[in-house]
Amino acid sequence: MTTCTPRAAWITLLRRLHFYIGLFVGPFIFVAALTGTLYVATPQLEEWIYADALHGAVQGDKQSLAQQIAIAEQVTGGHLPLQAVRPGLEAGETTRVMYADPALGVSESRAIFIDPVTLAVKGDMTVYGTSGILPLRQWIDYAHRSLLLGDIGRNYSELAASWMWIAALGGITLWFFTRPKRRLNNRVQNTRRLHVTLGWLLLAGMLLFSATGLTWSQWAGANVDKMRAAFNWLTPQVNTQLQGKADVHDPHAEHHMHHGGMVMAEDKPSLANFDEVLHVAQSAGIKANNVEIRPARSADRAWTVTEIDRRWPTQVDAVAVNSGTMQVVDSTRFSDFPLMAKLTRWGVDFHMGILFGLPNQLLLIAFGIELCVSIVFGYRLWWIRRPAAGALTPLWQSVAQLSIAGRACMLIGALALGMAMPVMGVSLLIFVLIDYLRWRKSSQRMTSQSV
């Protein structure tokens, strides 16, 4: 094995790792970018497709929530637990009455859309999460998160998020240390120049989407929650406990995109309470036109009214109301959130294309398309400069070429990242195994040819 300088050893290791990320993880990043682009590009299409369900009479006096919910109860037959109500507070907007249906998946609910003026039933369909997306974008979201394969498929998006930031930083580092001293015009350098230019343009976005994507992930997400809890970065949750101990909140609530899980009230809530609770909440400072009312989960719990407008400025204040006394028992204000909780909220909403509305959408569409193009250029670059079999130094030999201190730092770093992001750790072991098997096969071939 030849010796080399510490810098050359690190560059060799980084080049080989960057190659494996591009070869094996690149397709998953490509799919995540493509489906994510479709997701942020389709709110207007969803608005058009489901216009009848989302919109009602513009003029006329609105009926009470109790009357609207009573119509929805007739549609469902009164057999499903009432989960939440999103009143149509703006003119021409329908009220969404949501039910927990055991036939649906986690965070899904059956929504009955009621015209607040005419009490006409405008729609009956499945909606998903706090964002309340409808079937079209729900399908795209499932493809983005899990390739429509359920929990097993979620490993694909976690794999992409785990490696994307390393691919971005590693690619920029490689360019910095190996860029030619003068401009060359040939297939390799022209393709590399385009790949690197896109890498610089996309760097901040790749880091942001890796970070926010990992907060939703199945394995690394749990470690992110532990870190947030340790540093008091968790998003404050309104306390609905009427007596005794305070609530123990699900730290994964944001990742599931719903509040309080799927636990339903023990008894049917009084329909009249919806109007009274909403009035109390509005008097207590809930000013957004997009709110969600959730009945108490049990007799010793309060109702909640939560703002769900995540555009700018963000409106996610919440109050807990005792339905017996109609008194506010607790509240949370976004203005009082810790800085890291605010940054998490903004980061997640930016990731979803919500935060700044149309400009946010257009920026993410451009990002997604450019990321896909960058990956294609990466494959093209590898293809036109691909070395002969066995010409590249294997990962394990690249590590062996490092100094003792370098090997220790690399191994400790790999172990720490593997524990924090288990999907990354497992995939790294697979990279090393594949690399070793290829090297062994190549060595055996060369040995047989020399005999």
mmCIF file of C-alpha atoms in Angstrom, residues 50-437:
data_model
loop_
_atom_site.group_PDB
_atom_site.id
_atom_site.type_symbol
_atom_site.label_atom_id
_atom_site.label_comp_id
_atom_site.label_asym_id
_atom_site.label_seq_id
_atom_site.Cartn_x
_atom_site.Cartn_y
_atom_site.Cartn_z
ATOM 1 C CA TYR A 50 -61.650 20.256 -4.729
ATOM 2 C CA ALA A 51 -63.126 23.742 -5.191
ATOM 3 C CA ASP A 52 -66.689 22.530 -4.598
ATOM 4 C CA ALA A 53 -65.795 21.055 -1.202
ATOM 5 C CA LEU A 54 -63.660 23.991 -0.084
ATOM 6 C CA HIS A 55 -65.975 26.834 -1.023
ATOM 7 C CA GLY A 56 -69.591 27.696 -0.267
ATOM 8 C CA ALA A 57 -71.964 30.652 -0.330
ATOM 9 C CA VAL A 58 -70.210 34.020 -0.079
ATOM 10 C CA GLN A 59 -73.232 36.013 1.083
ATOM 11 C CA GLY A 60 -75.733 35.253 3.813
ATOM 12 C CA ASP A 61 -75.816 34.712 7.548
ATOM 13 C CA LYS A 62 -73.751 31.847 8.895
ATOM 14 C CA GLN A 63 -75.464 29.154 10.914
ATOM 15 C CA SER A 64 -74.113 28.040 14.267
ATOM 16 C CA LEU A 65 -71.375 25.441 14.485
ATOM 17 C CA ALA A 66 -73.827 23.222 16.359
ATOM 18 C CA GLN A 67 -76.158 23.212 13.349
ATOM 19 C CA GLN A 68 -73.303 22.581 10.934
ATOM 20 C CA ILE A 69 -71.936 19.681 12.976
ATOM 21 C CA ALA A 70 -75.426 18.202 13.296
ATOM 22 C CA ILE A 71 -75.599 17.960 9.498
ATOM 23 C CA ALA A 72 -72.189 16.238 9.447
ATOM 24 C CA GLU A 73 -73.429 13.807 12.106
ATOM 25 C CA GLN A 74 -76.301 12.847 9.824
ATOM 26 C CA VAL A 75 -73.841 12.106 7.020
ATOM 27 C CA THR A 76 -71.675 9.821 9.188
ATOM 28 C CA GLY A 77 -74.626 8.259 10.966
ATOM 29 C CA GLY A 78 -73.305 9.458 14.318
ATOM 30 C CA HIS A 79 -71.137 6.362 14.744
ATOM 31 C CA LEU A 80 -67.685 7.924 14.385
ATOM 32 C CA PRO A 81 -65.903 9.828 17.170
ATOM 33 C CA LEU A 82 -65.818 13.571 16.498
ATOM 34 C CA GLN A 83 -62.152 14.498 16.357
ATOM 35 C CA ALA A 84 -62.010 18.202 15.476
ATOM 36 C CA VAL A 85 -63.799 21.055 13.746
ATOM 37 C CA ARG A 86 -62.271 23.735 11.545
ATOM 38 C CA PRO A 87 -64.859 26.512 11.230
ATOM 39 C CA GLY A 88 -65.217 28.358 7.949
ATOM 40 C CA LEU A 89 -64.676 31.817 9.406
ATOM 41 C CA GLU A 90 -63.931 33.613 6.133
ATOM 42 C CA ALA A 91 -66.676 34.394 3.608
ATOM 43 C CA GLY A 92 -67.111 31.607 1.088
ATOM 44 C CA GLU A 93 -65.153 29.062 3.133
ATOM 45 C CA THR A 94 -66.664 25.746 4.215
ATOM 46 C CA THR A 95 -66.474 24.282 7.700
ATOM 47 C CA ARG A 96 -64.515 21.066 8.041
ATOM 48 C CA VAL A 97 -65.923 18.543 10.549
ATOM 49 C CA MET A 98 -63.384 15.764 11.099
ATOM 50 C CA TYR A 99 -63.983 12.272 12.448
ATOM 51 C CA ALA A 100 -61.640 9.505 13.577
ATOM 52 C CA ASP A 101 -62.282 6.525 11.342
ATOM 53 C CA PRO A 102 -60.638 3.206 12.335
ATOM 54 C CA ALA A 103 -60.419 2.311 8.651
ATOM 55 C CA LEU A 104 -58.006 5.203 8.028
ATOM 56 C CA GLY A 105 -54.298 5.517 8.753
ATOM 57 C CA VAL A 106 -52.402 7.480 11.392
ATOM 58 C CA SER A 107 -53.082 11.235 11.217
ATOM 59 C CA GLU A 108 -55.868 10.661 8.691
ATOM 60 C CA SER A 109 -59.452 11.642 9.379
ATOM 61 C CA ARG A 110 -62.729 11.661 7.528
ATOM 62 C CA ALA A 111 -63.793 15.228 6.833
ATOM 63 C CA ILE A 112 -67.317 16.395 6.078
ATOM 64 C CA PHE A 113 -67.357 19.824 4.404
ATOM 65 C CA ILE A 114 -70.383 21.939 5.332
ATOM 66 C CA ASP A 115 -71.473 25.262 3.842
ATOM 67 C CA PRO A 116 -71.893 27.536 6.910
ATOM 68 C CA VAL A 117 -74.632 29.572 5.193
ATOM 69 C CA THR A 118 -76.791 26.981 3.432
ATOM 70 C CA LEU A 119 -75.827 23.946 5.555
ATOM 71 C CA ALA A 120 -75.299 22.018 2.330
ATOM 72 C CA VAL A 121 -72.889 19.079 2.412
ATOM 73 C CA LYS A 122 -70.121 20.097 0.013
ATOM 74 C CA GLY A 123 -67.738 17.201 0.356
ATOM 75 C CA ASP A 124 -66.816 13.987 2.164
ATOM 76 C CA MET A 125 -63.179 12.875 1.909
ATOM 77 C CA THR A 126 -60.033 11.887 3.773
ATOM 78 C CA VAL A 127 -57.745 14.664 5.017
ATOM 79 C CA TYR A 128 -54.300 14.408 6.549
ATOM 80 C CA GLY A 129 -52.485 16.083 9.423
ATOM 81 C CA THR A 130 -52.388 19.618 10.725
ATOM 82 C CA SER A 131 -51.895 20.929 7.201
ATOM 83 C CA GLY A 132 -55.220 19.315 6.265
ATOM 84 C CA ILE A 133 -54.061 18.241 2.819
ATOM 85 C CA LEU A 134 -56.607 16.526 0.595
ATOM 86 C CA PRO A 135 -56.292 13.193 -1.281
ATOM 87 C CA LEU A 136 -54.143 14.414 -4.210
ATOM 88 C CA ARG A 137 -51.353 15.932 -2.124
ATOM 89 C CA GLN A 138 -51.788 13.232 0.505
ATOM 90 C CA TRP A 139 -50.788 10.653 -2.114
ATOM 91 C CA ILE A 140 -47.787 12.780 -3.146
ATOM 92 C CA ASP A 141 -46.829 13.254 0.517
ATOM 93 C CA TYR A 142 -46.883 9.493 1.131
ATOM 94 C CA ALA A 143 -44.710 8.994 -1.960
ATOM 95 C CA HIS A 144 -42.310 11.653 -0.661
ATOM 96 C CA ARG A 145 -42.086 10.236 2.846
ATOM 97 C CA SER A 146 -42.244 6.476 2.264
ATOM 98 C CA LEU A 147 -42.587 5.595 -1.442
ATOM 99 C CA LEU A 148 -46.129 4.456 -0.528
ATOM 100 C CA LEU A 149 -44.584 1.552 1.437
ATOM 101 C CA GLY A 150 -45.575 2.562 4.971
ATOM 102 C CA ASP A 151 -43.093 2.593 7.834
ATOM 103 C CA ILE A 152 -40.586 0.441 5.959
ATOM 104 C CA GLY A 153 -40.534 2.942 3.126
ATOM 105 C CA ARG A 154 -39.762 5.798 5.508
ATOM 106 C CA ASN A 155 -36.205 4.497 5.665
ATOM 107 C CA TYR A 156 -35.685 5.752 2.107
ATOM 108 C CA SER A 157 -36.391 9.397 2.988
ATOM 109 C CA GLU A 158 -34.332 9.107 6.168
ATOM 110 C CA LEU A 159 -31.457 7.695 4.123
ATOM 111 C CA ALA A 160 -31.679 10.677 1.759
ATOM 112 C CA ALA A 161 -31.851 13.230 4.588
ATOM 113 C CA SER A 162 -29.017 11.557 6.503
ATOM 114 C CA TRP A 163 -26.541 11.706 3.641
ATOM 115 C CA MET A 164 -27.573 14.797 1.687
ATOM 116 C CA TRP A 165 -25.778 17.276 3.945
ATOM 117 C CA ILE A 166 -22.592 15.180 3.836
ATOM 118 C CA ALA A 167 -22.828 14.934 0.053
ATOM 119 C CA ALA A 168 -23.195 18.728 -0.159
ATOM 120 C CA LEU A 169 -20.364 19.617 2.217
ATOM 121 C CA GLY A 170 -18.142 16.835 0.912
ATOM 122 C CA GLY A 171 -18.625 17.902 -2.690
ATOM 123 C CA ILE A 172 -17.751 21.514 -1.927
ATOM 124 C CA THR A 173 -14.685 20.407 0.042
ATOM 125 C CA LEU A 174 -13.525 18.205 -2.822
ATOM 126 C CA TRP A 175 -13.915 21.072 -5.267
ATOM 127 C CA PHE A 176 -11.958 23.426 -3.004
ATOM 128 C CA PHE A 177 -8.951 21.119 -2.688
ATOM 129 C CA THR A 178 -8.928 19.616 -6.184
ATOM 130 C CA ARG A 179 -10.099 22.436 -8.472
ATOM 131 C CA PRO A 180 -7.793 23.137 -11.434
ATOM 132 C CA LYS A 181 -5.565 26.190 -11.197
ATOM 133 C CA ARG A 182 -6.755 27.437 -14.579
ATOM 134 C CA ARG A 183 -10.014 27.133 -16.440
ATOM 135 C CA LEU A 184 -10.173 24.090 -18.681
ATOM 136 C CA ASN A 185 -12.786 23.437 -21.349
ATOM 137 C CA ASN A 186 -13.443 19.758 -21.871
ATOM 138 C CA ARG A 187 -16.265 17.320 -21.164
ATOM 139 C CA VAL A 188 -15.060 16.486 -17.687
ATOM 140 C CA GLN A 189 -14.376 20.032 -16.488
ATOM 141 C CA ASN A 190 -17.474 21.539 -18.095
ATOM 142 C CA THR A 191 -19.706 18.920 -16.484
ATOM 143 C CA ARG A 192 -17.886 19.269 -13.172
ATOM 144 C CA ARG A 193 -18.239 23.066 -13.322
ATOM 145 C CA LEU A 194 -22.007 22.786 -13.767
ATOM 146 C CA HIS A 195 -22.243 20.205 -10.969
ATOM 147 C CA VAL A 196 -20.201 22.375 -8.587
ATOM 148 C CA THR A 197 -22.068 25.578 -9.493
ATOM 149 C CA LEU A 198 -25.375 23.925 -8.675
ATOM 150 C CA GLY A 199 -23.808 22.553 -5.500
ATOM 151 C CA TRP A 200 -22.944 26.043 -4.309
ATOM 152 C CA LEU A 201 -26.383 27.381 -5.226
ATOM 153 C CA LEU A 202 -28.125 24.514 -3.425
ATOM 154 C CA LEU A 203 -25.804 24.204 -0.422
ATOM 155 C CA ALA A 204 -27.904 26.138 2.110
ATOM 156 C CA GLY A 205 -31.089 24.403 0.987
ATOM 157 C CA MET A 206 -29.543 20.941 1.177
ATOM 158 C CA LEU A 207 -28.390 21.598 4.739
ATOM 159 C CA LEU A 208 -31.811 22.965 5.726
ATOM 160 C CA PHE A 209 -33.768 20.132 4.131
ATOM 161 C CA SER A 210 -31.500 17.529 5.680
ATOM 162 C CA ALA A 211 -32.039 19.046 9.132
ATOM 163 C CA THR A 212 -35.813 19.467 8.829
ATOM 164 C CA GLY A 213 -36.213 16.111 7.106
ATOM 165 C CA LEU A 214 -34.418 14.352 9.945
ATOM 166 C CA THR A 215 -36.844 15.839 12.490
ATOM 167 C CA TRP A 216 -39.622 13.854 10.756
ATOM 168 C CA SER A 217 -37.584 10.692 10.330
ATOM 169 C CA GLN A 218 -38.378 7.412 12.033
ATOM 170 C CA TRP A 219 -35.054 6.701 13.760
ATOM 171 C CA ALA A 220 -32.981 9.871 13.811
ATOM 172 C CA GLY A 221 -36.131 11.847 14.652
ATOM 173 C CA ALA A 222 -36.309 10.200 18.080
ATOM 174 C CA ASN A 223 -32.742 11.320 18.811
ATOM 175 C CA VAL A 224 -33.546 14.825 17.598
ATOM 176 C CA ASP A 225 -36.444 14.915 20.069
ATOM 177 C CA LYS A 226 -34.165 13.838 22.922
ATOM 178 C CA MET A 227 -31.707 16.584 22.043
ATOM 179 C CA ARG A 228 -34.465 19.188 21.827
ATOM 180 C CA ALA A 229 -35.841 18.088 25.178
ATOM 181 C CA ALA A 230 -32.381 18.196 26.783
ATOM 182 C CA PHE A 231 -31.833 21.776 25.602
ATOM 183 C CA ASN A 232 -35.446 22.847 26.260
ATOM 184 C CA TRP A 233 -36.078 23.374 22.559
ATOM 185 C CA LEU A 234 -39.403 21.509 22.414
ATOM 186 C CA THR A 235 -42.420 23.386 21.117
ATOM 187 C CA PRO A 236 -44.612 24.485 24.051
ATOM 188 C CA GLN A 237 -47.918 22.615 24.210
ATOM 189 C CA VAL A 238 -51.079 23.885 25.826
ATOM 190 C CA ASN A 239 -51.910 22.024 29.068
ATOM 191 C CA THR A 240 -55.398 20.477 28.968
ATOM 192 C CA GLN A 241 -55.247 18.839 32.404
ATOM 193 C CA LEU A 242 -58.042 20.219 34.609
ATOM 194 C CA GLN A 243 -56.699 18.677 37.799
ATOM 195 C CA GLY A 244 -53.699 16.715 38.988
ATOM 196 C CA LYS A 245 -50.513 16.436 36.976
ATOM 197 C CA ALA A 246 -49.785 18.340 33.821
ATOM 198 C CA ASP A 247 -49.934 16.691 30.411
ATOM 199 C CA VAL A 248 -47.103 14.519 29.195
ATOM 200 C CA HIS A 249 -46.936 15.566 25.554
ATOM 201 C CA ASP A 250 -45.920 13.361 22.707
ATOM 202 C CA PRO A 251 -42.527 14.705 21.583
ATOM 203 C CA HIS A 252 -43.241 13.348 18.100
ATOM 204 C CA ALA A 253 -46.462 15.365 17.705
ATOM 205 C CA GLU A 254 -44.927 17.665 15.117
ATOM 206 C CA HIS A 255 -43.522 14.743 13.136
ATOM 207 C CA HIS A 256 -46.930 13.069 13.063
ATOM 208 C CA MET A 257 -48.368 16.444 12.022
ATOM 209 C CA HIS A 258 -51.251 16.319 14.437
ATOM 210 C CA HIS A 259 -51.941 17.432 17.989
ATOM 211 C CA GLY A 260 -52.614 15.045 20.804
ATOM 212 C CA GLY A 261 -52.700 11.819 18.817
ATOM 213 C CA MET A 262 -55.828 9.903 17.927
ATOM 214 C CA VAL A 263 -57.227 9.562 21.464
ATOM 215 C CA MET A 264 -60.882 10.456 21.399
ATOM 216 C CA ALA A 265 -63.253 11.802 24.020
ATOM 217 C CA GLU A 266 -64.949 9.239 26.221
ATOM 218 C CA ASP A 267 -68.408 10.772 25.695
ATOM 219 C CA LYS A 268 -69.960 12.616 22.792
ATOM 220 C CA PRO A 269 -69.212 16.347 23.153
ATOM 221 C CA SER A 270 -72.121 18.745 23.362
ATOM 222 C CA LEU A 271 -72.529 20.397 19.973
ATOM 223 C CA ALA A 272 -73.493 23.694 21.600
ATOM 224 C CA ASN A 273 -70.095 23.796 23.298
ATOM 225 C CA PHE A 274 -68.306 24.320 19.986
ATOM 226 C CA ASP A 275 -69.810 27.781 19.533
ATOM 227 C CA GLU A 276 -69.206 28.758 23.156
ATOM 228 C CA VAL A 277 -65.634 27.456 23.247
ATOM 229 C CA LEU A 278 -64.787 29.269 20.012
ATOM 230 C CA HIS A 279 -66.224 32.518 21.381
ATOM 231 C CA VAL A 280 -64.216 32.177 24.608
ATOM 232 C CA ALA A 281 -61.036 31.458 22.659
ATOM 233 C CA GLN A 282 -61.517 34.451 20.382
ATOM 234 C CA SER A 283 -62.084 36.654 23.428
ATOM 235 C CA ALA A 284 -58.815 35.271 24.847
ATOM 236 C CA GLY A 285 -56.777 36.357 21.832
ATOM 237 C CA ILE A 286 -57.226 33.661 19.183
ATOM 238 C CA LYS A 287 -57.481 35.978 16.185
ATOM 239 C CA ALA A 288 -56.549 33.810 13.173
ATOM 240 C CA ASN A 289 -59.213 32.878 10.638
ATOM 241 C CA ASN A 290 -57.800 29.351 10.417
ATOM 242 C CA VAL A 291 -58.413 27.552 13.711
ATOM 243 C CA GLU A 292 -59.089 24.027 14.885
ATOM 244 C CA ILE A 293 -61.383 23.154 17.799
ATOM 245 C CA ARG A 294 -60.752 19.848 19.541
ATOM 246 C CA PRO A 295 -63.165 18.505 22.163
ATOM 247 C CA ALA A 296 -61.784 17.167 25.437
ATOM 248 C CA ARG A 297 -60.238 13.702 25.342
ATOM 249 C CA SER A 298 -61.838 12.835 28.678
ATOM 250 C CA ALA A 299 -63.877 14.419 31.470
ATOM 251 C CA ASP A 300 -60.787 15.727 33.277
ATOM 252 C CA ARG A 301 -59.449 17.478 30.180
ATOM 253 C CA ALA A 302 -60.067 20.843 28.577
ATOM 254 C CA TRP A 303 -61.051 21.618 25.020
ATOM 255 C CA THR A 304 -58.443 23.268 22.803
ATOM 256 C CA VAL A 305 -58.654 25.937 20.137
ATOM 257 C CA THR A 306 -55.483 26.203 18.071
ATOM 258 C CA GLU A 307 -54.491 28.592 15.323
ATOM 259 C CA ILE A 308 -53.256 26.633 12.291
ATOM 260 C CA ASP A 309 -52.127 29.441 9.984
ATOM 261 C CA ARG A 310 -48.441 28.777 9.356
ATOM 262 C CA ARG A 311 -47.869 31.459 6.783
ATOM 263 C CA TRP A 312 -46.018 34.660 7.602
ATOM 264 C CA PRO A 313 -46.593 35.993 10.206
ATOM 265 C CA THR A 314 -46.988 32.613 11.867
ATOM 266 C CA GLN A 315 -50.214 32.167 13.840
ATOM 267 C CA VAL A 316 -50.093 29.036 16.008
ATOM 268 C CA ASP A 317 -51.339 30.324 19.375
ATOM 269 C CA ALA A 318 -53.517 27.928 21.382
ATOM 270 C CA VAL A 319 -55.834 28.043 24.380
ATOM 271 C CA ALA A 320 -57.362 25.348 26.589
ATOM 272 C CA VAL A 321 -60.958 25.961 27.675
ATOM 273 C CA ASN A 322 -62.846 24.258 30.484
ATOM 274 C CA SER A 323 -66.162 23.407 28.800
ATOM 275 C CA GLY A 324 -67.903 23.253 32.192
ATOM 276 C CA THR A 325 -67.038 26.769 33.324
ATOM 277 C CA MET A 326 -66.112 28.261 29.930
ATOM 278 C CA GLN A 327 -62.874 29.575 31.427
ATOM 279 C CA VAL A 328 -59.471 29.562 29.767
ATOM 280 C CA VAL A 329 -57.223 27.298 31.839
ATOM 281 C CA ASP A 330 -54.012 27.567 29.832
ATOM 282 C CA SER A 331 -52.604 29.177 26.696
ATOM 283 C CA THR A 332 -49.477 29.245 24.560
ATOM 284 C CA ARG A 333 -48.350 32.169 22.420
ATOM 285 C CA PHE A 334 -45.970 31.852 19.511
ATOM 286 C CA SER A 335 -44.347 35.120 20.556
ATOM 287 C CA ASP A 336 -43.304 33.406 23.813
ATOM 288 C CA PHE A 337 -41.817 30.292 22.160
ATOM 289 C CA PRO A 338 -38.079 29.697 22.735
ATOM 290 C CA LEU A 339 -35.985 30.784 19.767
ATOM 291 C CA MET A 340 -35.140 27.205 18.743
ATOM 292 C CA ALA A 341 -38.822 26.239 18.847
ATOM 293 C CA LYS A 342 -39.594 29.177 16.543
ATOM 294 C CA LEU A 343 -36.771 28.223 14.189
ATOM 295 C CA THR A 344 -38.040 24.642 14.123
ATOM 296 C CA ARG A 345 -41.547 25.822 13.300
ATOM 297 C CA TRP A 346 -40.320 28.145 10.550
ATOM 298 C CA GLY A 347 -37.928 25.523 9.161
ATOM 299 C CA VAL A 348 -40.630 22.857 8.929
ATOM 300 C CA ASP A 349 -43.126 25.259 7.352
ATOM 301 C CA PHE A 350 -40.526 26.469 4.850
ATOM 302 C CA HIS A 351 -39.755 22.824 4.028
ATOM 303 C CA MET A 352 -43.460 22.320 3.260
ATOM 304 C CA GLY A 353 -43.688 25.450 1.095
ATOM 305 C CA ILE A 354 -46.133 27.167 3.461
ATOM 306 C CA LEU A 355 -44.197 29.894 5.255
ATOM 307 C CA PHE A 356 -44.106 32.643 2.625
ATOM 308 C CA GLY A 357 -46.852 31.399 0.348
ATOM 309 C CA LEU A 358 -46.249 31.545 -3.409
ATOM 310 C CA PRO A 359 -42.625 32.846 -3.183
ATOM 311 C CA ASN A 360 -41.837 29.899 -0.906
ATOM 312 C CA GLN A 361 -43.390 27.506 -3.431
ATOM 313 C CA LEU A 362 -41.496 28.956 -6.393
ATOM 314 C CA LEU A 363 -38.197 28.864 -4.520
ATOM 315 C CA LEU A 364 -38.661 25.225 -3.538
ATOM 316 C CA ILE A 365 -39.750 24.243 -7.050
ATOM 317 C CA ALA A 366 -36.568 25.800 -8.410
ATOM 318 C CA PHE A 367 -34.536 24.071 -5.698
ATOM 319 C CA GLY A 368 -36.048 20.665 -6.408
ATOM 320 C CA ILE A 369 -35.530 20.891 -10.155
ATOM 321 C CA GLU A 370 -31.936 22.112 -9.778
ATOM 322 C CA LEU A 371 -31.155 19.347 -7.279
ATOM 323 C CA CYS A 372 -32.417 16.713 -9.717
ATOM 324 C CA VAL A 373 -30.323 18.266 -12.499
ATOM 325 C CA SER A 374 -27.264 18.363 -10.230
ATOM 326 C CA ILE A 375 -27.636 14.636 -9.486
ATOM 327 C CA VAL A 376 -27.882 13.886 -13.213
ATOM 328 C CA PHE A 377 -24.707 15.902 -13.833
ATOM 329 C CA GLY A 378 -23.033 13.971 -11.021
ATOM 330 C CA TYR A 379 -23.813 10.674 -12.728
ATOM 331 C CA ARG A 380 -22.639 12.044 -16.056
ATOM 332 C CA LEU A 381 -19.381 13.199 -14.475
ATOM 333 C CA TRP A 382 -18.786 9.766 -12.980
ATOM 334 C CA TRP A 383 -19.576 8.045 -16.284
ATOM 335 C CA ILE A 384 -17.203 10.042 -18.477
ATOM 336 C CA ARG A 385 -14.315 9.809 -16.011
ATOM 337 C CA ARG A 386 -15.019 6.382 -14.542
ATOM 338 C CA PRO A 387 -11.772 4.544 -13.726
ATOM 339 C CA ALA A 388 -10.930 0.997 -14.602
ATOM 340 C CA ALA A 389 -12.073 -1.699 -12.176
ATOM 341 C CA GLY A 390 -9.854 -1.781 -9.090
ATOM 342 C CA ALA A 391 -8.186 1.561 -9.875
ATOM 343 C CA LEU A 392 -9.757 3.403 -6.922
ATOM 344 C CA THR A 393 -8.507 3.049 -3.362
ATOM 345 C CA PRO A 394 -11.119 1.202 -1.242
ATOM 346 C CA LEU A 395 -12.664 2.958 1.757
ATOM 347 C CA TRP A 396 -10.898 0.793 4.298
ATOM 348 C CA GLN A 397 -7.532 1.400 2.645
ATOM 349 C CA SER A 398 -8.294 5.138 2.514
ATOM 350 C CA VAL A 399 -8.836 5.060 6.265
ATOM 351 C CA ALA A 400 -5.601 3.114 6.760
ATOM 352 C CA GLN A 401 -3.673 5.844 4.942
ATOM 353 C CA LEU A 402 -4.721 8.446 7.532
ATOM 354 C CA SER A 403 -2.556 9.309 10.495
ATOM 355 C CA ILE A 404 -3.349 7.662 13.829
ATOM 356 C CA ALA A 405 -5.065 10.839 15.009
ATOM 357 C CA GLY A 406 -6.951 11.078 11.723
ATOM 358 C CA ARG A 407 -8.151 7.495 11.967
ATOM 359 C CA ALA A 408 -9.274 8.034 15.554
ATOM 360 C CA CYS A 409 -11.199 11.206 14.627
ATOM 361 C CA MET A 410 -12.782 9.548 11.613
ATOM 362 C CA LEU A 411 -13.856 6.426 13.512
ATOM 363 C CA ILE A 412 -15.214 8.406 16.478
ATOM 364 C CA GLY A 413 -17.080 10.727 14.132
ATOM 365 C CA ALA A 414 -18.517 7.824 12.139
ATOM 366 C CA LEU A 415 -19.609 6.072 15.341
ATOM 367 C CA ALA A 416 -21.227 9.225 16.741
ATOM 368 C CA LEU A 417 -23.078 9.983 13.506
ATOM 369 C CA GLY A 418 -24.111 6.345 13.150
ATOM 370 C CA MET A 419 -25.633 6.347 16.621
ATOM 371 C CA ALA A 420 -27.389 9.672 16.067
ATOM 372 C CA MET A 421 -28.598 8.660 12.586
ATOM 373 C CA PRO A 422 -28.954 4.868 12.589
ATOM 374 C CA VAL A 423 -29.942 4.615 8.921
ATOM 375 C CA MET A 424 -26.721 6.412 8.026
ATOM 376 C CA GLY A 425 -24.723 4.069 10.246
ATOM 377 C CA VAL A 426 -26.192 0.924 8.703
ATOM 378 C CA SER A 427 -25.765 2.243 5.157
ATOM 379 C CA LEU A 428 -22.141 3.183 5.875
ATOM 380 C CA LEU A 429 -21.434 -0.394 6.960
ATOM 381 C CA ILE A 430 -23.035 -1.575 3.712
ATOM 382 C CA PHE A 431 -20.807 0.812 1.734
ATOM 383 C CA VAL A 432 -17.706 -0.588 3.436
ATOM 384 C CA LEU A 433 -18.850 -4.182 2.861
ATOM 385 C CA ILE A 434 -19.578 -3.588 -0.830
ATOM 386 C CA ASP A 435 -16.267 -1.777 -1.192
ATOM 387 C CA TYR A 436 -14.364 -4.634 0.414
ATOM 388 C CA LEU A 437 -16.083 -7.296 -1.698
#
